[in-house]
Short mmCIF file of C-alpha atoms in Angstrom, two decimals:
data_model
loop_
_atom_site.label_atom_id
_atom_site.label_comp_id
_atom_site.label_asym_id
_atom_site.label_seq_id
_atom_site.Cartn_x
_atom_site.Cartn_y
_atom_site.Cartn_z
CA MET R 1 71.49 -16.81 30.28
CA VAL R 2 68.79 -14.21 30.53
CA THR R 3 67.15 -15.42 27.32
CA THR R 4 66.21 -18.68 28.98
CA HIS R 5 63.41 -16.79 30.60
CA HIS R 6 61.82 -15.98 27.23
CA LEU R 7 58.28 -17.31 27.09
CA CYS R 8 58.68 -19.06 23.74
CA LEU R 9 61.19 -21.53 25.32
CA LEU R 10 58.67 -22.85 27.82
CA ARG R 11 56.90 -24.99 25.15
CA PRO R 12 59.59 -25.97 22.60
CA THR R 13 57.28 -28.43 20.82
CA VAL R 14 55.09 -25.74 19.36
CA LEU R 15 57.98 -24.18 17.48
CA SER R 16 57.50 -26.63 14.61
CA VAL R 17 55.06 -24.11 13.11
CA PRO R 18 56.84 -21.13 11.55
CA VAL R 19 55.89 -17.88 13.20
CA ARG R 20 56.97 -14.30 12.94
CA LEU R 21 57.95 -12.53 16.11
CA ARG R 22 58.31 -8.81 16.18
CA ALA R 23 60.22 -8.53 19.44
CA PRO R 24 60.88 -4.81 19.41
CA ARG R 25 57.12 -4.09 19.36
CA ALA R 26 55.90 -6.92 21.54
CA HIS R 27 58.74 -6.65 24.15
CA PRO R 28 60.38 -3.29 24.61
CA HIS R 29 62.46 -4.98 27.35
CA PRO R 30 62.73 -8.67 26.48
CA SER R 31 65.31 -9.24 29.18
CA LEU R 32 62.76 -8.29 31.86
CA PRO R 33 59.76 -10.62 31.41
CA THR R 34 57.86 -9.41 34.43
CA ALA R 35 54.29 -10.44 35.21
CA ALA R 36 52.93 -7.18 33.85
CA ALA R 37 54.83 -7.62 30.61
CA ALA R 38 53.65 -11.20 30.23
CA SER R 39 50.05 -10.27 30.85
CA SER R 40 50.16 -7.50 28.23
CA TYR R 41 51.99 -9.58 25.67
CA HIS R 42 50.12 -9.87 22.35
CA GLY R 43 52.13 -12.48 20.51
CA PRO R 44 51.09 -15.46 18.44
CA THR R 45 48.25 -17.75 19.41
CA HIS R 46 50.49 -20.54 20.76
CA LEU R 47 51.96 -18.09 23.27
CA ARG R 48 48.64 -16.68 24.43
CA ARG R 49 47.49 -20.08 25.64
CA LEU R 50 49.80 -19.56 28.60
CA ARG R 51 47.75 -16.63 29.94
CA PRO R 52 44.62 -17.68 31.84
CA LEU R 53 43.76 -14.20 33.16
CA PRO R 54 42.34 -12.71 29.94
CA ALA R 55 40.29 -15.85 29.41
CA ALA R 56 38.90 -15.54 32.88
CA ALA R 57 38.10 -11.91 32.27
CA THR R 58 35.97 -12.88 29.31
CA GLY R 59 34.10 -15.46 31.26
CA GLY R 60 35.85 -18.34 29.53
CA ALA R 61 34.13 -17.55 26.27
CA SER R 62 37.39 -17.80 24.35
CA PRO R 63 40.05 -20.38 25.15
CA GLY R 64 42.77 -18.17 23.72
CA GLY R 65 42.02 -15.10 25.79
CA ALA R 66 40.69 -11.77 24.73
CA ASP R 67 42.37 -11.89 21.35
CA GLY R 68 42.85 -15.60 20.78
CA GLY R 69 40.57 -18.27 19.39
CA LYS R 70 37.20 -17.39 17.96
CA ARG R 71 35.55 -14.16 18.91
CA PRO R 72 32.04 -14.28 20.33
CA ALA R 73 29.24 -13.81 17.83
CA PRO R 74 28.11 -10.17 17.57
CA ALA R 75 24.55 -11.18 18.49
CA ALA R 76 25.75 -12.48 21.85
CA THR R 77 27.12 -9.09 22.87
CA SER R 78 24.49 -6.86 21.24
CA SER R 79 22.09 -4.99 23.43
CA PRO R 80 18.56 -6.43 23.62
CA LEU R 81 17.23 -2.88 23.52
CA GLY R 82 19.17 -2.15 20.33
CA SER R 83 17.87 -5.30 18.68
CA ALA R 84 14.32 -4.41 19.69
CA LEU R 85 14.67 -0.89 18.25
CA VAL R 86 16.06 -2.22 14.96
CA GLY R 87 13.22 -4.72 14.71
CA PHE R 88 10.65 -2.02 15.45
CA ALA R 89 12.15 0.28 12.81
CA ARG R 90 12.07 -2.48 10.20
CA SER R 91 8.47 -3.47 10.88
CA ASN R 92 7.27 0.16 11.05
CA PHE R 93 9.51 1.70 8.41
CA LEU R 94 6.78 3.50 6.44
CA PRO R 95 5.05 5.36 9.33
CA LEU R 96 8.44 6.27 10.80
CA ALA R 97 9.58 7.62 7.42
CA LEU R 98 6.39 9.68 7.09
CA ILE R 99 6.73 11.12 10.61
CA ALA R 100 10.42 11.86 10.02
CA GLY R 101 9.56 13.74 6.83
CA ILE R 102 6.95 15.84 8.62
CA ALA R 103 9.33 16.59 11.49
CA LEU R 104 12.07 17.63 9.06
CA ALA R 105 9.67 19.93 7.24
CA LEU R 106 8.56 21.61 10.47
CA VAL R 107 12.12 22.11 11.68
CA ASP R 108 13.52 23.40 8.39
CA PRO R 109 11.31 23.70 5.28
CA THR R 110 14.13 24.92 3.03
CA LEU R 111 14.93 21.56 1.43
CA GLY R 112 11.24 20.69 1.04
CA CYS R 113 10.50 23.97 -0.72
CA LEU R 114 13.51 23.42 -2.96
CA ALA R 115 12.23 19.93 -3.77
CA HIS R 116 8.85 21.41 -4.70
CA LYS R 117 10.53 24.02 -6.87
CA TYR R 118 12.13 21.28 -8.95
CA SER R 119 8.94 19.13 -8.98
CA LEU R 120 10.47 16.29 -6.98
CA SER R 121 7.00 15.05 -6.03
CA LYS R 122 6.24 14.34 -9.70
CA TYR R 123 9.40 12.30 -10.04
CA SER R 124 8.67 10.41 -6.83
CA THR R 125 5.17 9.57 -8.09
CA PHE R 126 6.68 8.46 -11.40
CA GLY R 127 9.09 6.22 -9.48
CA ILE R 128 6.32 4.69 -7.38
CA PHE R 129 4.32 3.66 -10.45
CA LEU R 130 7.44 2.50 -12.28
CA ILE R 131 8.09 0.12 -9.37
CA SER R 132 4.44 -0.92 -9.50
CA GLY R 133 4.85 -1.82 -13.16
CA LEU R 134 8.08 -3.72 -12.50
CA THR R 135 6.49 -5.79 -9.73
CA LEU R 136 3.15 -6.29 -11.48
CA ARG R 137 2.64 -9.96 -12.36
CA THR R 138 0.49 -10.96 -15.31
CA LYS R 139 -1.59 -13.26 -13.12
CA GLU R 140 -2.52 -10.22 -10.99
CA LEU R 141 -4.06 -8.61 -14.07
CA GLY R 142 -6.19 -11.69 -14.65
CA ALA R 143 -7.15 -11.79 -10.99
CA ALA R 144 -8.14 -8.12 -11.13
CA LEU R 145 -10.47 -8.87 -14.03
CA GLU R 146 -12.05 -11.67 -12.02
CA ALA R 147 -12.53 -9.26 -9.10
CA TRP R 148 -14.45 -6.70 -11.16
CA PRO R 149 -17.34 -6.59 -8.63
CA ALA R 150 -14.90 -5.46 -5.91
CA GLY R 151 -13.42 -2.87 -8.25
CA LEU R 152 -16.88 -1.60 -9.21
CA PHE R 153 -17.80 -1.19 -5.55
CA GLY R 154 -14.52 0.65 -4.93
CA LEU R 155 -15.27 3.14 -7.72
CA ALA R 156 -18.81 3.70 -6.44
CA SER R 157 -17.47 4.28 -2.93
CA ILE R 158 -14.85 6.78 -4.12
CA LEU R 159 -17.03 8.82 -6.45
CA LEU R 160 -20.60 8.40 -5.11
CA PHE R 161 -20.86 7.12 -1.53
CA THR R 162 -18.04 8.90 0.33
CA PRO R 163 -18.80 12.37 -1.17
CA PHE R 164 -22.20 12.01 0.49
CA LEU R 165 -20.46 12.72 3.84
CA ALA R 166 -19.64 16.25 2.68
CA GLN R 167 -23.12 17.55 3.47
CA PHE R 168 -22.81 16.39 7.08
CA ILE R 169 -19.41 18.01 7.50
CA MET R 170 -20.84 21.29 6.23
CA GLN R 171 -23.24 21.30 9.20
CA ILE R 172 -20.34 21.74 11.65
CA LYS R 173 -20.15 25.30 12.96
CA PHE R 174 -16.53 26.26 13.27
CA PHE R 175 -14.22 29.22 12.83
CA PRO R 176 -12.50 29.71 10.50
CA HIS R 177 -15.23 28.25 8.31
CA GLU R 178 -12.71 27.55 5.52
CA PHE R 179 -11.40 24.60 7.53
CA ILE R 180 -14.76 22.82 7.45
CA THR R 181 -15.44 23.78 3.84
CA GLY R 182 -12.04 22.44 2.80
CA LEU R 183 -12.66 19.08 4.51
CA ALA R 184 -16.09 18.85 2.88
CA MET R 185 -14.49 19.44 -0.51
CA PHE R 186 -11.89 16.81 0.37
CA CYS R 187 -14.68 14.22 0.63
CA CYS R 188 -15.63 14.84 -2.99
CA MET R 189 -12.17 14.11 -4.39
CA PRO R 190 -11.05 10.88 -6.12
CA THR R 191 -8.51 8.57 -4.52
CA THR R 192 -4.82 9.26 -4.06
CA LEU R 193 -2.49 8.72 -7.00
CA SER R 194 0.31 6.86 -5.24
CA SER R 195 -0.18 6.05 -1.55
CA GLY R 196 -3.10 3.65 -1.98
CA VAL R 197 -1.25 1.61 -4.59
CA THR R 198 1.98 1.62 -2.55
CA LEU R 199 0.24 0.45 0.62
CA THR R 200 -1.64 -2.24 -1.30
CA GLN R 201 1.65 -3.49 -2.69
CA LEU R 202 3.27 -3.51 0.77
CA VAL R 203 0.45 -5.54 2.33
CA GLY R 204 0.39 -8.08 -0.48
CA GLY R 205 -2.95 -6.98 -1.96
CA ASN R 206 -3.85 -7.11 -5.63
CA THR R 207 -1.83 -4.25 -7.10
CA ALA R 208 -3.55 -4.45 -10.49
CA LEU R 209 -6.94 -3.88 -8.87
CA ALA R 210 -5.59 -0.93 -6.91
CA LEU R 211 -4.06 0.56 -10.06
CA ALA R 212 -7.30 0.14 -12.00
CA MET R 213 -9.39 1.85 -9.31
CA THR R 214 -6.84 4.67 -9.03
CA ALA R 215 -6.66 5.40 -12.75
CA ILE R 216 -10.39 5.10 -13.48
CA SER R 217 -11.53 7.09 -10.43
CA ASN R 218 -9.20 9.98 -11.27
CA LEU R 219 -10.27 9.99 -14.90
CA LEU R 220 -13.97 9.91 -14.03
CA GLY R 221 -13.36 12.41 -11.23
CA ILE R 222 -12.61 15.10 -13.80
CA MET R 223 -16.32 15.00 -14.73
CA ILE R 224 -17.91 13.94 -11.41
CA VAL R 225 -16.08 16.17 -8.89
CA PRO R 226 -17.71 19.43 -10.10
CA LEU R 227 -21.14 17.78 -9.86
CA SER R 228 -20.44 16.54 -6.33
CA LEU R 229 -19.28 19.98 -5.21
CA ALA R 230 -22.41 21.57 -6.65
CA LYS R 231 -24.70 19.02 -5.00
CA TYR R 232 -23.19 18.68 -1.52
CA ILE R 233 -21.52 22.04 -0.94
CA GLY R 234 -23.98 24.13 -2.90
CA VAL R 235 -21.70 26.84 -4.18
CA GLY R 236 -19.62 24.80 -6.57
CA ALA R 237 -22.01 24.95 -9.51
CA GLY R 238 -19.64 27.17 -11.44
CA VAL R 239 -16.53 25.09 -10.76
CA SER R 240 -14.66 23.87 -13.82
CA LEU R 241 -11.62 21.64 -13.56
CA PRO R 242 -8.56 21.99 -15.82
CA THR R 243 -9.49 18.81 -17.67
CA GLU R 244 -6.64 18.78 -20.16
CA LYS R 245 -4.01 19.49 -17.50
CA LEU R 246 -5.30 16.81 -15.13
CA PHE R 247 -5.57 14.24 -17.90
CA LYS R 248 -2.02 14.95 -19.07
CA SER R 249 -0.77 14.65 -15.49
CA LEU R 250 -2.45 11.26 -15.08
CA VAL R 251 -0.93 9.96 -18.30
CA THR R 252 2.61 11.12 -17.56
CA THR R 253 2.77 10.23 -13.86
CA LEU R 254 0.61 7.09 -13.76
CA LEU R 255 0.04 5.30 -17.07
CA ILE R 256 3.44 5.79 -18.74
CA PRO R 257 5.60 4.57 -15.80
CA ILE R 258 3.33 1.55 -15.25
CA ILE R 259 3.59 0.60 -18.92
CA LEU R 260 7.36 1.11 -18.94
CA GLY R 261 7.82 -1.04 -15.85
CA LYS R 262 5.55 -3.80 -17.11
CA VAL R 263 7.18 -3.88 -20.56
CA ALA R 264 10.64 -4.07 -18.96
CA ARG R 265 9.51 -6.96 -16.78
CA GLU R 266 7.98 -8.93 -19.63
CA THR R 267 10.80 -8.38 -22.14
CA SER R 268 13.72 -9.22 -19.84
CA LYS R 269 13.83 -12.28 -17.61
CA GLY R 270 16.88 -10.81 -15.90
CA ILE R 271 14.94 -7.73 -14.81
CA ALA R 272 12.00 -9.84 -13.66
CA GLY R 273 14.29 -12.13 -11.66
CA PHE R 274 16.13 -9.20 -10.11
CA VAL R 275 12.87 -7.52 -9.08
CA ASP R 276 11.40 -10.72 -7.65
CA GLY R 277 14.61 -11.40 -5.75
CA ASN R 278 14.70 -7.91 -4.21
CA LYS R 279 11.08 -7.33 -3.23
CA GLN R 280 12.04 -5.96 0.17
CA GLY R 281 14.38 -3.41 -1.36
CA PHE R 282 11.76 -2.21 -3.83
CA SER R 283 9.18 -1.98 -1.03
CA VAL R 284 11.54 0.19 1.02
CA THR R 285 12.21 2.37 -2.03
CA SER R 286 8.47 2.84 -2.59
CA ALA R 287 8.03 3.78 1.08
CA ILE R 288 10.81 6.37 0.85
CA LEU R 289 9.33 7.87 -2.32
CA LEU R 290 5.92 8.00 -0.65
CA SER R 291 7.35 9.77 2.42
CA LEU R 292 8.51 12.61 0.15
CA VAL R 293 4.87 13.65 -0.39
CA PRO R 294 4.07 14.83 3.18
CA TRP R 295 7.59 16.23 3.55
CA ILE R 296 7.10 18.53 0.54
CA GLN R 297 3.48 19.40 1.42
CA VAL R 298 4.30 20.38 5.01
CA SER R 299 7.36 22.33 3.89
CA ARG R 300 5.21 24.36 1.50
CA SER R 301 2.47 25.00 4.08
CA ARG R 302 4.67 25.50 7.17
CA SER R 303 4.19 29.28 7.37
CA LEU R 304 0.41 28.94 7.09
CA LEU R 305 0.35 26.10 9.62
CA LEU R 306 2.23 28.20 12.15
CA SER R 307 -0.07 31.19 11.58
CA VAL R 308 -3.20 29.23 12.57
CA GLN R 309 -4.31 29.05 16.18
CA PRO R 310 -3.24 25.69 17.64
CA LYS R 311 -6.70 24.96 19.06
CA ALA R 312 -8.47 25.56 15.75
CA PHE R 313 -5.90 23.51 13.88
CA ALA R 314 -6.18 20.65 16.40
CA VAL R 315 -9.95 20.56 15.94
CA ALA R 316 -9.59 20.51 12.16
CA VAL R 317 -7.04 17.69 12.37
CA THR R 318 -9.36 15.72 14.66
CA VAL R 319 -12.26 16.11 12.21
CA GLY R 320 -10.01 14.94 9.38
CA VAL R 321 -8.90 11.87 11.35
CA LEU R 322 -12.50 10.99 12.25
CA LEU R 323 -13.46 11.42 8.60
CA HIS R 324 -10.84 8.90 7.51
CA PHE R 325 -11.89 6.42 10.18
CA ALA R 326 -15.48 6.81 8.98
CA LEU R 327 -14.42 6.01 5.41
CA LEU R 328 -12.43 2.97 6.57
CA ALA R 329 -15.35 1.72 8.66
CA PHE R 330 -17.86 2.24 5.86
CA ASN R 331 -15.79 0.39 3.25
CA ALA R 332 -14.88 -2.46 5.60
CA ALA R 333 -18.48 -2.91 6.75
CA ALA R 334 -19.84 -2.75 3.19
CA LEU R 335 -17.36 -5.38 2.00
CA HIS R 336 -18.25 -7.61 4.95
CA ILE R 337 -21.96 -7.38 4.11
CA LEU R 338 -21.37 -7.97 0.39
CA SER R 339 -19.20 -11.01 1.12
CA HIS R 340 -22.15 -12.68 2.87
CA LEU R 341 -24.58 -11.97 0.03
CA GLU R 342 -22.77 -14.27 -2.38
CA GLN R 343 -23.68 -17.86 -1.59
CA ARG R 344 -21.57 -19.90 -3.98
CA GLY R 345 -17.87 -20.34 -3.36
CA VAL R 346 -15.58 -17.78 -1.75
CA SER R 347 -16.76 -14.27 -2.50
CA VAL R 348 -14.30 -11.86 -4.09
CA PHE R 349 -15.30 -9.39 -1.37
CA ALA R 350 -14.03 -11.82 1.29
CA ARG R 351 -10.59 -12.49 -0.18
CA ASN R 352 -7.89 -10.48 1.55
CA GLU R 353 -5.97 -9.48 -1.57
CA TYR R 354 -9.07 -7.81 -3.01
CA ALA R 355 -10.71 -6.54 0.17
CA ARG R 356 -7.54 -4.85 1.41
CA ALA R 357 -6.94 -3.18 -1.95
CA VAL R 358 -10.50 -1.79 -1.95
CA ILE R 359 -10.39 -0.64 1.68
CA LEU R 360 -7.08 1.19 1.25
CA VAL R 361 -7.77 2.80 -2.14
CA ALA R 362 -11.44 3.68 -1.56
CA SER R 363 -10.79 5.27 1.86
CA GLN R 364 -8.19 7.78 0.69
CA LYS R 365 -8.65 11.15 -0.98
CA THR R 366 -6.21 12.97 -3.24
CA LEU R 367 -4.73 16.38 -2.48
CA PRO R 368 -3.48 17.62 -5.90
CA VAL R 369 -6.97 17.58 -7.43
CA LEU R 370 -8.32 19.54 -4.46
CA VAL R 371 -5.57 22.14 -4.89
CA ALA R 372 -6.50 22.45 -8.56
CA VAL R 373 -10.16 22.96 -7.62
CA VAL R 374 -9.31 25.62 -5.02
CA GLU R 375 -7.20 27.49 -7.58
CA GLN R 376 -10.11 27.44 -10.04
CA LEU R 377 -12.50 28.82 -7.43
CA GLY R 378 -10.37 31.94 -7.04
CA GLY R 379 -11.36 32.57 -3.42
CA ALA R 380 -15.11 32.06 -3.93
CA LEU R 381 -15.27 29.77 -0.86
CA GLY R 382 -12.84 31.74 1.27
CA GLU R 383 -9.09 32.09 1.72
CA SER R 384 -7.41 29.50 -0.47
CA GLY R 385 -4.65 28.75 2.02
CA LEU R 386 -7.13 28.10 4.84
CA LEU R 387 -9.12 25.76 2.58
CA VAL R 388 -6.03 23.69 1.82
CA ILE R 389 -4.42 23.51 5.31
CA PRO R 390 -6.86 20.98 6.90
CA CYS R 391 -6.75 18.89 3.73
CA VAL R 392 -2.94 18.75 3.86
CA ALA R 393 -3.22 17.48 7.44
CA ALA R 394 -5.96 15.00 6.47
CA HIS R 395 -3.93 13.78 3.50
CA ILE R 396 -0.88 13.11 5.69
CA ASN R 397 -2.90 11.57 8.52
CA GLN R 398 -4.65 9.11 6.20
CA ILE R 399 -1.29 7.85 4.94
CA ILE R 400 0.08 7.45 8.48
CA ILE R 401 -3.08 5.72 9.73
CA ASP R 402 -3.22 3.35 6.78
CA SER R 403 0.49 2.54 7.08
CA ILE R 404 -0.10 1.51 10.69
CA ILE R 405 -3.02 -0.67 9.58
CA VAL R 406 -0.88 -2.22 6.85
CA ASN R 407 1.84 -3.08 9.38
CA TRP R 408 -0.78 -4.64 11.66
CA TRP R 409 -2.11 -6.74 8.78
CA ARG R 410 1.40 -7.88 7.87
CA GLN R 411 2.27 -8.84 11.44
CA ARG R 412 -1.01 -10.74 11.80
CA ASP R 413 -0.36 -12.58 8.53
CA GLN R 414 3.13 -13.48 9.73
CA GLN R 415 1.81 -14.80 13.03
CA PHE R 416 -0.80 -16.85 11.19
CA ALA R 417 1.85 -18.26 8.83
CA ASN R 418 4.10 -19.20 11.78
CA ALA R 419 1.22 -20.91 13.54
CA LYS R 420 0.70 -23.32 10.64
#
């Protein structure tokens, strides 16, 4: 009979296991079991063991052929280049997110302007400090109190030492002169509200110390910034800051979310356990919220950025980058010197969790306070837009530079941990 040529009759012993054969789909012509039909047959596993060709085609990786047995692990067939790109993106997520936000703003500023219209930056800052409160451990608060000398140096650097550079920047002869004046004013500002704390958290520094320096420097900056402008720029004697508005902004965007996050952590063990078990996810969320800042700022300033001559803008950006490197070098060198002055035990200036927090927070300058100052001046120092443009670039560049440094620190720490 023709049916004696059916493949399932070649090994009758395997028929003890019940199987379901769907002959009409597997064999349109069961009476003609040609070689082509046998090779394309996709029946049960016990039948596919008769076909060596698919197994050979896969290099013998699967004893049951292309569809039988166990499939190869996805990692074995993944591209090395793809794996390398994924690893690079994970280890450099923050700078890539910042650059992507800037690129999106330059290509199409519509969404960024809409985000500014609805004050998305305020909500993102609120979210950053809420996460800081949720992840803030009580022992970090005690450690921050023990590291008060490092915090005191950080405040002095932010409000007294780094504004001293403004008088040297004012000596640069450049057109338009508003670019140089804006960067000099930028030196006199307190530290950033969110990026310094976020980067400190990402690198494993003492978040409580970073929060303390951020809050205190911005509160004291309300009184000290006008004095610094008058002393180092010379024409800021009549500058008055909107004290009530700035103080209210600090309370609503910094203190309240930190308190809410910390209270939630301390009152619920479930929340604390969830946060501690998802540190990576909260770090990524903080990085995304931080990347919204340059995206919105560039979207708002895109028209002004495109109206400036590229050469002049490039020079202003270069000066801003050099300024930030000077602040980083000054703070790092000062901490190194101070760490050798203390003879007994390990100096607080030498411990990474404190030193990194001070370097990151004390080397950054805030943009919103500068914008408030420029608005109060009413054009006394030149075109307001031209004063702000180089500071927007400097603000973004300092975040990108510091995120690269943070990634380098993390990779070095990981290598050191693996070497143990």
